[in-house]
mmCIF file of C-alpha atoms in Angstrom:
data_model
loop_
_atom_site.group_PDB
_atom_site.id
_atom_site.type_symbol
_atom_site.label_atom_id
_atom_site.label_comp_id
_atom_site.label_asym_id
_atom_site.label_seq_id
_atom_site.Cartn_x
_atom_site.Cartn_y
_atom_site.Cartn_z
ATOM 1 C CA MET X 86 -21.785 6.881 16.773
ATOM 2 C CA ALA X 87 -24.433 7.112 19.183
ATOM 3 C CA GLU X 88 -28.112 6.925 18.020
ATOM 4 C CA HIS X 89 -30.834 9.217 18.623
ATOM 5 C CA GLN X 90 -34.053 7.287 18.489
ATOM 6 C CA GLY X 91 -36.876 9.193 16.493
ATOM 7 C CA ARG X 92 -35.153 12.305 16.006
ATOM 8 C CA ALA X 93 -33.912 11.875 12.324
ATOM 9 C CA THR X 94 -35.138 14.660 10.143
ATOM 10 C CA PRO X 95 -37.268 13.245 7.424
ATOM 11 C CA VAL X 96 -36.064 14.291 3.576
ATOM 12 C CA ALA X 97 -37.151 13.298 0.491
ATOM 13 C CA ALA X 98 -35.450 9.673 -0.626
ATOM 14 C CA VAL X 99 -32.809 9.917 -3.149
ATOM 15 C CA PRO X 100 -33.271 6.631 -5.271
ATOM 16 C CA ALA X 101 -30.294 4.188 -4.725
ATOM 17 C CA VAL X 102 -28.762 1.314 -6.508
ATOM 18 C CA ALA X 103 -28.243 -1.969 -5.026
ATOM 19 C CA LEU X 104 -24.654 -3.495 -5.390
ATOM 20 C CA SER X 105 -23.336 -7.025 -5.073
ATOM 21 C CA SER X 106 -21.894 -6.181 -1.453
ATOM 22 C CA GLY X 107 -22.528 -3.458 0.902
ATOM 23 C CA LYS X 108 -25.647 -1.108 1.081
ATOM 24 C CA PRO X 109 -27.274 0.571 -1.664
ATOM 25 C CA MET X 110 -25.519 3.597 -2.978
ATOM 26 C CA PRO X 111 -27.744 6.630 -3.383
ATOM 27 C CA ARG X 112 -27.564 7.711 -6.841
ATOM 28 C CA VAL X 113 -26.736 11.418 -6.018
ATOM 29 C CA GLY X 114 -23.969 12.160 -3.667
ATOM 30 C CA LEU X 115 -22.082 15.467 -2.617
ATOM 31 C CA GLY X 116 -18.198 15.774 -3.661
ATOM 32 C CA THR X 117 -16.048 17.303 -0.948
ATOM 33 C CA ALA X 118 -12.968 18.125 -3.063
ATOM 34 C CA SER X 119 -11.773 22.044 -2.868
ATOM 35 C CA PHE X 120 -8.685 23.163 -4.451
ATOM 36 C CA PRO X 121 -6.181 23.520 -3.473
ATOM 37 C CA HIS X 122 -6.229 20.314 -1.820
ATOM 38 C CA GLY X 123 -5.640 19.928 2.062
ATOM 39 C CA ASP X 124 -6.515 23.860 2.641
ATOM 40 C CA ALA X 125 -6.854 24.026 6.555
ATOM 41 C CA GLU X 126 -8.852 27.144 6.072
ATOM 42 C CA GLY X 127 -11.479 25.495 3.866
ATOM 43 C CA LEU X 128 -12.143 22.839 6.277
ATOM 44 C CA PRO X 129 -14.846 24.692 8.257
ATOM 45 C CA VAL X 130 -16.461 25.548 4.813
ATOM 46 C CA VAL X 131 -16.351 21.533 3.999
ATOM 47 C CA ARG X 132 -17.961 20.675 7.162
ATOM 48 C CA GLY X 133 -20.706 23.273 6.910
ATOM 49 C CA ALA X 134 -21.434 22.353 3.556
ATOM 50 C CA VAL X 135 -21.840 18.576 4.445
ATOM 51 C CA LEU X 136 -24.070 19.856 7.390
ATOM 52 C CA ARG X 137 -26.271 21.780 4.945
ATOM 53 C CA ALA X 138 -26.348 19.029 2.400
ATOM 54 C CA LEU X 139 -27.789 16.718 5.088
ATOM 55 C CA ASP X 140 -30.570 18.829 5.646
ATOM 56 C CA ALA X 141 -31.247 19.232 1.811
ATOM 57 C CA GLY X 142 -31.449 15.171 1.926
ATOM 58 C CA TYR X 143 -28.217 14.090 0.844
ATOM 59 C CA ARG X 144 -26.829 10.921 2.251
ATOM 60 C CA HIS X 145 -24.191 10.021 -0.229
ATOM 61 C CA PHE X 146 -20.650 11.749 0.477
ATOM 62 C CA ASP X 147 -17.485 11.278 -1.626
ATOM 63 C CA THR X 148 -13.842 12.187 -0.075
ATOM 64 C CA ALA X 149 -10.505 11.019 -0.556
ATOM 65 C CA ALA X 150 -7.125 11.129 1.013
ATOM 66 C CA VAL X 151 -5.690 13.556 -1.106
ATOM 67 C CA TYR X 152 -8.553 15.996 -0.838
ATOM 68 C CA GLY X 153 -7.858 16.467 2.947
ATOM 69 C CA THR X 154 -11.659 16.664 3.677
ATOM 70 C CA GLU X 155 -11.933 13.217 5.404
ATOM 71 C CA ALA X 156 -11.888 14.802 8.922
ATOM 72 C CA ALA X 157 -13.944 17.750 8.126
ATOM 73 C CA LEU X 158 -16.714 14.847 6.841
ATOM 74 C CA GLY X 159 -16.270 12.869 9.928
ATOM 75 C CA ASP X 160 -16.786 15.906 12.188
ATOM 76 C CA ALA X 161 -19.984 16.912 10.202
ATOM 77 C CA ALA X 162 -21.312 13.207 10.447
ATOM 78 C CA ALA X 163 -20.782 13.095 14.281
ATOM 79 C CA GLU X 164 -22.161 16.539 14.633
ATOM 80 C CA ALA X 165 -25.511 15.441 12.531
ATOM 81 C CA VAL X 166 -25.790 12.440 14.961
ATOM 82 C CA ARG X 167 -25.866 14.818 17.876
ATOM 83 C CA ALA X 168 -28.508 17.171 16.560
ATOM 84 C CA GLY X 169 -30.748 14.145 15.486
ATOM 85 C CA THR X 170 -30.359 14.973 11.762
ATOM 86 C CA ILE X 171 -29.434 11.319 11.012
ATOM 87 C CA ALA X 172 -29.639 8.287 13.501
ATOM 88 C CA SER X 173 -26.406 7.014 12.992
ATOM 89 C CA GLY X 174 -23.178 7.129 11.008
ATOM 90 C CA ASP X 175 -24.786 4.285 9.053
ATOM 91 C CA ASP X 176 -27.366 6.391 7.685
ATOM 92 C CA LEU X 177 -24.698 7.676 5.284
ATOM 93 C CA TYR X 178 -22.908 6.096 2.081
ATOM 94 C CA ILE X 179 -19.162 7.216 2.339
ATOM 95 C CA THR X 180 -16.642 6.850 -0.320
ATOM 96 C CA SER X 181 -12.909 7.509 -0.203
ATOM 97 C CA LYS X 182 -10.064 6.728 -2.154
ATOM 98 C CA LEU X 183 -6.461 5.643 -1.997
ATOM 99 C CA TRP X 184 -4.062 7.870 -3.222
ATOM 100 C CA ILE X 185 -1.070 7.105 -5.498
ATOM 101 C CA THR X 186 1.507 7.610 -2.892
ATOM 102 C CA ASP X 187 -0.125 4.665 -0.980
ATOM 103 C CA ALA X 188 -0.828 2.621 -4.129
ATOM 104 C CA HIS X 189 1.808 0.134 -3.518
ATOM 105 C CA PRO X 190 1.802 -3.243 -1.515
ATOM 106 C CA GLY X 191 2.364 -2.828 2.179
ATOM 107 C CA ARG X 192 0.637 0.810 2.001
ATOM 108 C CA VAL X 193 -2.792 0.102 1.605
ATOM 109 C CA LEU X 194 -4.197 -1.343 4.644
ATOM 110 C CA PRO X 195 -2.247 1.621 6.885
ATOM 111 C CA ALA X 196 -3.997 3.984 4.303
ATOM 112 C CA ILE X 197 -7.372 2.919 4.863
ATOM 113 C CA SER X 198 -6.762 2.922 8.678
ATOM 114 C CA LYS X 199 -5.752 6.474 8.535
ATOM 115 C CA THR X 200 -9.269 7.201 6.547
ATOM 116 C CA LEU X 201 -10.917 5.629 9.158
ATOM 117 C CA GLN X 202 -9.305 7.506 11.899
ATOM 118 C CA ASN X 203 -9.858 10.941 10.190
ATOM 119 C CA LEU X 204 -13.372 9.966 9.455
ATOM 120 C CA ARG X 205 -13.989 8.631 13.103
ATOM 121 C CA MET X 206 -15.449 5.518 11.583
ATOM 122 C CA GLU X 207 -15.163 1.971 11.932
ATOM 123 C CA HIS X 208 -15.540 1.244 8.301
ATOM 124 C CA ILE X 209 -16.418 3.087 4.970
ATOM 125 C CA ASP X 210 -19.009 1.936 2.381
ATOM 126 C CA LEU X 211 -16.685 2.195 -0.527
ATOM 127 C CA PHE X 212 -12.769 2.349 -1.014
ATOM 128 C CA LEU X 213 -11.546 3.226 -4.482
ATOM 129 C CA VAL X 214 -8.164 3.135 -6.117
ATOM 130 C CA HIS X 215 -7.846 6.675 -7.116
ATOM 131 C CA PHE X 216 -6.012 6.585 -10.411
ATOM 132 C CA PRO X 217 -4.391 3.600 -12.242
ATOM 133 C CA VAL X 218 -0.750 4.833 -11.253
ATOM 134 C CA SER X 219 1.645 4.866 -8.294
ATOM 135 C CA MET X 220 3.948 7.502 -7.294
ATOM 136 C CA ARG X 221 7.213 7.230 -4.984
ATOM 137 C CA PRO X 222 6.174 7.943 -1.371
ATOM 138 C CA PRO X 223 7.510 11.187 -0.141
ATOM 139 C CA GLN X 224 10.390 11.276 2.450
ATOM 140 C CA GLY X 225 8.859 11.455 6.052
ATOM 141 C CA GLN X 226 5.370 13.025 6.111
ATOM 142 C CA GLY X 227 5.862 14.791 2.861
ATOM 143 C CA SER X 228 3.010 15.938 0.598
ATOM 144 C CA SER X 229 0.263 14.470 -1.583
ATOM 145 C CA VAL X 230 0.736 16.713 -4.268
ATOM 146 C CA LEU X 231 1.546 15.186 -7.691
ATOM 147 C CA VAL X 232 5.313 15.001 -8.451
ATOM 148 C CA LYS X 233 5.377 13.961 -12.055
ATOM 149 C CA GLU X 234 8.832 12.932 -11.893
ATOM 150 C CA ASP X 235 8.180 10.199 -9.160
ATOM 151 C CA LEU X 236 5.344 8.562 -11.138
ATOM 152 C CA VAL X 237 6.110 4.870 -11.406
ATOM 153 C CA ALA X 238 3.900 1.859 -12.664
ATOM 154 C CA MET X 239 1.287 0.429 -10.274
ATOM 155 C CA ASP X 240 1.831 -3.460 -8.966
ATOM 156 C CA MET X 241 -1.973 -3.851 -9.812
ATOM 157 C CA GLU X 242 -2.334 -7.225 -8.620
ATOM 158 C CA GLY X 243 -0.310 -6.466 -5.410
ATOM 159 C CA VAL X 244 -2.470 -3.194 -4.458
ATOM 160 C CA TRP X 245 -5.724 -5.047 -5.465
ATOM 161 C CA GLU X 246 -4.950 -8.094 -3.338
ATOM 162 C CA GLU X 247 -4.639 -5.547 -0.371
ATOM 163 C CA MET X 248 -7.678 -3.726 -1.272
ATOM 164 C CA GLU X 249 -9.457 -7.161 -1.335
ATOM 165 C CA GLU X 250 -7.999 -7.565 2.248
ATOM 166 C CA CYS X 251 -9.690 -4.179 3.349
ATOM 167 C CA HIS X 252 -12.862 -5.863 1.980
ATOM 168 C CA ARG X 253 -12.430 -9.046 3.928
ATOM 169 C CA ARG X 254 -11.727 -7.241 7.151
ATOM 170 C CA GLY X 255 -14.698 -5.345 6.832
ATOM 171 C CA LEU X 256 -12.921 -2.040 6.567
ATOM 172 C CA ALA X 257 -14.505 -1.105 3.435
ATOM 173 C CA LYS X 258 -18.063 -2.700 2.508
ATOM 174 C CA ALA X 259 -17.391 -2.438 -1.173
ATOM 175 C CA ILE X 260 -14.247 -2.002 -3.168
ATOM 176 C CA GLY X 261 -13.727 -0.328 -6.526
ATOM 177 C CA VAL X 262 -11.483 1.734 -9.106
ATOM 178 C CA SER X 263 -11.470 5.288 -10.405
ATOM 179 C CA ASN X 264 -10.305 6.735 -13.810
ATOM 180 C CA PHE X 265 -9.690 3.199 -15.308
ATOM 181 C CA SER X 266 -10.099 2.868 -19.040
ATOM 182 C CA CYS X 267 -11.935 -0.383 -20.607
ATOM 183 C CA LYS X 268 -8.633 -2.158 -21.001
ATOM 184 C CA LYS X 269 -7.389 -1.348 -17.343
ATOM 185 C CA LEU X 270 -10.474 -2.662 -16.048
ATOM 186 C CA GLN X 271 -10.425 -6.049 -18.301
ATOM 187 C CA HIS X 272 -6.986 -6.402 -16.968
ATOM 188 C CA LEU X 273 -8.266 -6.110 -13.187
ATOM 189 C CA LEU X 274 -11.250 -8.542 -13.961
ATOM 190 C CA SER X 275 -8.531 -11.149 -15.180
ATOM 191 C CA PHE X 276 -7.083 -11.704 -11.553
ATOM 192 C CA ALA X 277 -9.533 -10.037 -9.400
ATOM 193 C CA LYS X 278 -10.956 -12.578 -6.817
ATOM 194 C CA VAL X 279 -13.097 -9.548 -5.519
ATOM 195 C CA PRO X 280 -13.607 -7.897 -8.595
ATOM 196 C CA PRO X 281 -14.417 -3.982 -9.018
ATOM 197 C CA ALA X 282 -19.127 -2.653 -8.377
ATOM 198 C CA ALA X 283 -22.217 -4.374 -9.510
ATOM 199 C CA ASN X 284 -25.827 -4.532 -9.391
ATOM 200 C CA GLN X 285 -27.279 -7.481 -7.497
ATOM 201 C CA GLU X 286 -28.805 -8.871 -10.887
ATOM 202 C CA SER X 287 -25.300 -9.083 -12.443
ATOM 203 C CA HIS X 288 -23.598 -12.479 -12.799
ATOM 204 C CA ASN X 289 -20.591 -10.775 -11.289
ATOM 205 C CA ASP X 290 -19.542 -9.751 -7.957
ATOM 206 C CA ILE X 291 -18.233 -6.343 -8.965
ATOM 207 C CA ARG X 292 -18.117 -2.879 -7.211
ATOM 208 C CA PRO X 293 -18.446 0.640 -8.338
ATOM 209 C CA VAL X 294 -16.207 2.567 -10.870
ATOM 210 C CA GLN X 295 -16.032 6.272 -10.633
ATOM 211 C CA VAL X 296 -14.901 8.378 -13.789
ATOM 212 C CA GLU X 297 -15.379 11.878 -15.164
ATOM 213 C CA VAL X 298 -18.825 11.957 -17.012
ATOM 214 C CA HIS X 299 -20.768 15.035 -18.524
ATOM 215 C CA PRO X 300 -22.536 16.170 -21.703
ATOM 216 C CA TYR X 301 -19.088 16.681 -23.307
ATOM 217 C CA CYS X 302 -17.532 13.550 -21.990
ATOM 218 C CA ARG X 303 -20.222 10.762 -22.419
ATOM 219 C CA GLN X 304 -18.304 7.808 -21.687
ATOM 220 C CA LYS X 305 -20.292 5.586 -24.042
ATOM 221 C CA LYS X 306 -17.691 3.086 -24.564
ATOM 222 C CA LEU X 307 -16.863 2.516 -20.780
ATOM 223 C CA ARG X 308 -20.644 2.761 -20.073
ATOM 224 C CA GLN X 309 -21.226 -0.319 -22.547
ATOM 225 C CA PHE X 310 -18.432 -2.211 -21.171
ATOM 226 C CA CYS X 311 -19.456 -1.588 -17.534
ATOM 227 C CA LYS X 312 -23.035 -2.748 -18.357
ATOM 228 C CA ASP X 313 -21.611 -5.930 -20.367
ATOM 229 C CA LYS X 314 -19.767 -6.786 -17.003
ATOM 230 C CA GLY X 315 -22.393 -5.613 -14.484
ATOM 231 C CA ILE X 316 -20.286 -2.685 -13.082
ATOM 232 C CA GLN X 317 -22.114 0.192 -11.744
ATOM 233 C CA LEU X 318 -20.711 3.649 -13.190
ATOM 234 C CA CYS X 319 -20.307 6.583 -10.811
ATOM 235 C CA ALA X 320 -19.755 10.005 -12.578
ATOM 236 C CA TYR X 321 -17.883 12.892 -11.440
ATOM 237 C CA SER X 322 -17.484 16.353 -12.663
ATOM 238 C CA PRO X 323 -21.237 16.105 -14.086
ATOM 239 C CA LEU X 324 -21.086 19.892 -14.616
ATOM 240 C CA GLY X 325 -17.488 19.937 -16.083
ATOM 241 C CA GLY X 326 -15.457 20.309 -12.952
ATOM 242 C CA LYS X 327 -15.813 24.115 -12.622
ATOM 243 C CA GLY X 328 -13.168 25.387 -10.094
ATOM 244 C CA THR X 329 -10.846 22.364 -10.542
ATOM 245 C CA PRO X 330 -7.659 21.948 -12.563
ATOM 246 C CA TRP X 331 -9.416 19.958 -15.461
ATOM 247 C CA ALA X 332 -12.421 22.482 -15.440
ATOM 248 C CA ASN X 333 -14.487 22.123 -18.849
ATOM 249 C CA ASN X 334 -16.100 25.551 -19.019
ATOM 250 C CA SER X 335 -17.849 24.351 -22.291
ATOM 251 C CA VAL X 336 -20.470 22.656 -20.100
ATOM 252 C CA LEU X 337 -22.131 25.325 -18.280
ATOM 253 C CA ASP X 338 -21.410 27.876 -21.089
ATOM 254 C CA SER X 339 -23.148 25.437 -23.674
ATOM 255 C CA PRO X 340 -25.581 27.313 -25.952
ATOM 256 C CA VAL X 341 -27.117 23.964 -26.341
ATOM 257 C CA LEU X 342 -27.584 22.901 -22.676
ATOM 258 C CA LYS X 343 -28.792 26.535 -21.952
ATOM 259 C CA GLN X 344 -31.684 26.119 -24.200
ATOM 260 C CA ILE X 345 -32.601 22.731 -23.106
ATOM 261 C CA ALA X 346 -32.521 24.003 -19.404
ATOM 262 C CA LEU X 347 -34.854 26.843 -20.852
ATOM 263 C CA ASP X 348 -37.004 24.669 -22.485
ATOM 264 C CA ARG X 349 -37.546 22.391 -19.479
ATOM 265 C CA GLY X 350 -37.516 25.399 -16.952
ATOM 266 C CA LYS X 351 -34.492 24.063 -15.406
ATOM 267 C CA THR X 352 -30.798 24.955 -14.696
ATOM 268 C CA VAL X 353 -28.013 23.942 -16.690
ATOM 269 C CA ALA X 354 -26.690 21.940 -13.788
ATOM 270 C CA GLN X 355 -29.951 20.539 -13.530
ATOM 271 C CA VAL X 356 -29.953 19.407 -17.304
ATOM 272 C CA CYS X 357 -26.463 17.694 -16.785
ATOM 273 C CA MET X 358 -27.392 16.142 -13.458
ATOM 274 C CA ARG X 359 -30.515 14.436 -15.087
ATOM 275 C CA TRP X 360 -28.922 13.646 -18.267
ATOM 276 C CA VAL X 361 -26.308 11.474 -16.141
ATOM 277 C CA TYR X 362 -29.085 10.228 -14.125
ATOM 278 C CA GLU X 363 -30.915 8.818 -17.238
ATOM 279 C CA GLN X 364 -27.655 6.879 -18.448
ATOM 280 C CA GLY X 365 -28.145 4.681 -15.518
ATOM 281 C CA ASP X 366 -25.089 6.219 -13.604
ATOM 282 C CA CYS X 367 -24.656 7.397 -9.807
ATOM 283 C CA VAL X 368 -23.532 10.938 -9.905
ATOM 284 C CA ILE X 369 -21.299 12.910 -7.624
ATOM 285 C CA THR X 370 -22.058 16.619 -7.703
ATOM 286 C CA LYS X 371 -20.251 19.390 -5.872
ATOM 287 C CA SER X 372 -21.533 22.679 -4.803
ATOM 288 C CA PHE X 373 -21.302 24.135 -1.366
ATOM 289 C CA ASN X 374 -24.053 26.644 -2.001
ATOM 290 C CA GLU X 375 -27.423 25.724 -0.210
ATOM 291 C CA ARG X 376 -29.698 26.807 -2.949
ATOM 292 C CA ARG X 377 -27.520 24.887 -5.964
ATOM 293 C CA MET X 378 -27.285 21.880 -3.518
ATOM 294 C CA ARG X 379 -31.142 21.858 -3.408
ATOM 295 C CA GLU X 380 -31.564 22.249 -7.035
ATOM 296 C CA ASN X 381 -28.819 19.515 -8.128
ATOM 297 C CA ILE X 382 -30.764 16.768 -6.048
ATOM 298 C CA ASP X 383 -34.210 18.212 -7.536
ATOM 299 C CA ILE X 384 -34.022 15.965 -10.773
ATOM 300 C CA PHE X 385 -36.190 12.943 -10.004
ATOM 301 C CA SER X 386 -39.785 14.425 -11.025
ATOM 302 C CA TRP X 387 -39.105 15.132 -14.770
ATOM 303 C CA GLU X 388 -37.341 13.907 -17.623
ATOM 304 C CA LEU X 389 -35.335 14.955 -20.618
ATOM 305 C CA THR X 390 -36.781 14.291 -24.058
ATOM 306 C CA GLU X 391 -35.914 12.339 -26.835
ATOM 307 C CA GLU X 392 -34.642 15.453 -28.809
ATOM 308 C CA ASP X 393 -32.869 16.814 -25.760
ATOM 309 C CA HIS X 394 -30.809 13.372 -25.684
ATOM 310 C CA ARG X 395 -30.163 13.899 -29.430
ATOM 311 C CA LYS X 396 -28.867 17.270 -29.118
ATOM 312 C CA ILE X 397 -26.644 16.164 -26.298
ATOM 313 C CA ASN X 398 -25.163 13.421 -27.801
ATOM 314 C CA ALA X 399 -24.220 15.571 -30.864
ATOM 315 C CA LEU X 400 -21.866 17.681 -28.769
ATOM 316 C CA PRO X 401 -18.290 17.532 -29.285
ATOM 317 C CA GLU X 402 -16.244 15.029 -26.852
ATOM 318 C CA SER X 403 -13.699 16.653 -24.554
ATOM 319 C CA ARG X 404 -11.959 14.924 -21.461
ATOM 320 C CA GLY X 405 -10.763 17.232 -18.757
ATOM 321 C CA THR X 406 -8.697 14.705 -16.943
ATOM 322 C CA TYR X 407 -6.339 13.339 -19.852
ATOM 323 C CA ASP X 408 -2.860 14.256 -19.197
ATOM 324 C CA PHE X 409 -2.336 14.996 -15.333
ATOM 325 C CA PHE X 410 -0.249 11.526 -14.829
ATOM 326 C CA VAL X 411 1.737 11.943 -18.424
ATOM 327 C CA HIS X 412 5.489 12.304 -17.863
ATOM 328 C CA GLU X 413 8.551 11.442 -20.266
ATOM 329 C CA SER X 414 9.979 9.721 -17.275
ATOM 330 C CA GLY X 415 6.756 7.928 -16.055
ATOM 331 C CA PRO X 416 4.918 4.819 -17.109
ATOM 332 C CA TYR X 417 2.764 6.637 -19.486
ATOM 333 C CA LYS X 418 4.481 8.802 -21.845
ATOM 334 C CA THR X 419 1.404 10.215 -23.273
ATOM 335 C CA ALA X 420 -2.167 10.658 -22.700
ATOM 336 C CA ASP X 421 -3.237 7.997 -25.294
ATOM 337 C CA GLU X 422 -1.204 5.606 -23.445
ATOM 338 C CA PHE X 423 -2.801 6.445 -20.082
ATOM 339 C CA TRP X 424 -6.341 6.028 -21.241
ATOM 340 C CA ASP X 425 -5.645 3.365 -23.850
ATOM 341 C CA GLY X 426 -6.882 5.191 -26.853
ATOM 342 C CA GLU X 427 -10.172 5.914 -25.164
ATOM 343 C CA ILE X 428 -9.628 9.633 -24.574
ATOM 344 C CA VAL X 429 -12.636 10.419 -26.739
ATOM 345 C CA ALA X 430 -15.387 8.896 -24.519
ATOM 346 C CA GLY X 431 -17.583 8.185 -27.375
#
């Protein structure tokens, strides 16, 4: 992307966490998933939302091959450079993900090449294995929708070897995984030459792990595991995933969270975002409403109290994404098998 010297719009800085490879990751990012995935009519909406988010101060954007929003994000980034909102694409932190149809040896490098083509970028900052499972590729162009009857076990070593090749070639400045349990992360760490996201102070060379986190899905066990291994946790659905197939409406409807928000003079969304931030996690939020975008990034100048944390820690646990990849003919027959007994995050 061409640079426009001296024209970048000044914005309040979002704190970032230093990783063991690549550039620091801003602690708050904007998600671009819309449902249903790949709705062409929604792409101008995504593009406009990214431009508004850039004006609001966001620099971290999360997409995935299955979302169908990579091209819209790339278009918005190019327009922001032309407008001088950012000096170049390097001002952004871009995450994308390998979909399960491409989670096979021989398909990873072509998949990231397609992602980069969509984004019109030479590299991305973070490339994640979207889920710890694979699906038989569709015939021809096919569809990216989930077909449970076509689920198969992932060749994790073969897939990760090609993820490492993406990293070696500079196509992805960092690599990681999403929706992995502690047990699956431990297995990955046992053979990875470039293991998955870490703080520079860590003794391991590890990259970020993205997973569902919110006040009703606190991920205490996984967070401790990641802390012990130097892995940086990145939270998605911090507000319970409203509007998604895994929506947890108990979050935004919670009387406890509403009372905390009232006490702090904040919104429930801000309370959820701040709570995730105070755990040390990065957080991906998704709202295309400009007012809520600005509210969701306004979480750095205030704190929750110890009593607030006590109340949140007492909320019942519930995971939204627990059974999407469970099928009698697949590698995981039960949700307990998929999550290795870690369905309850605490």
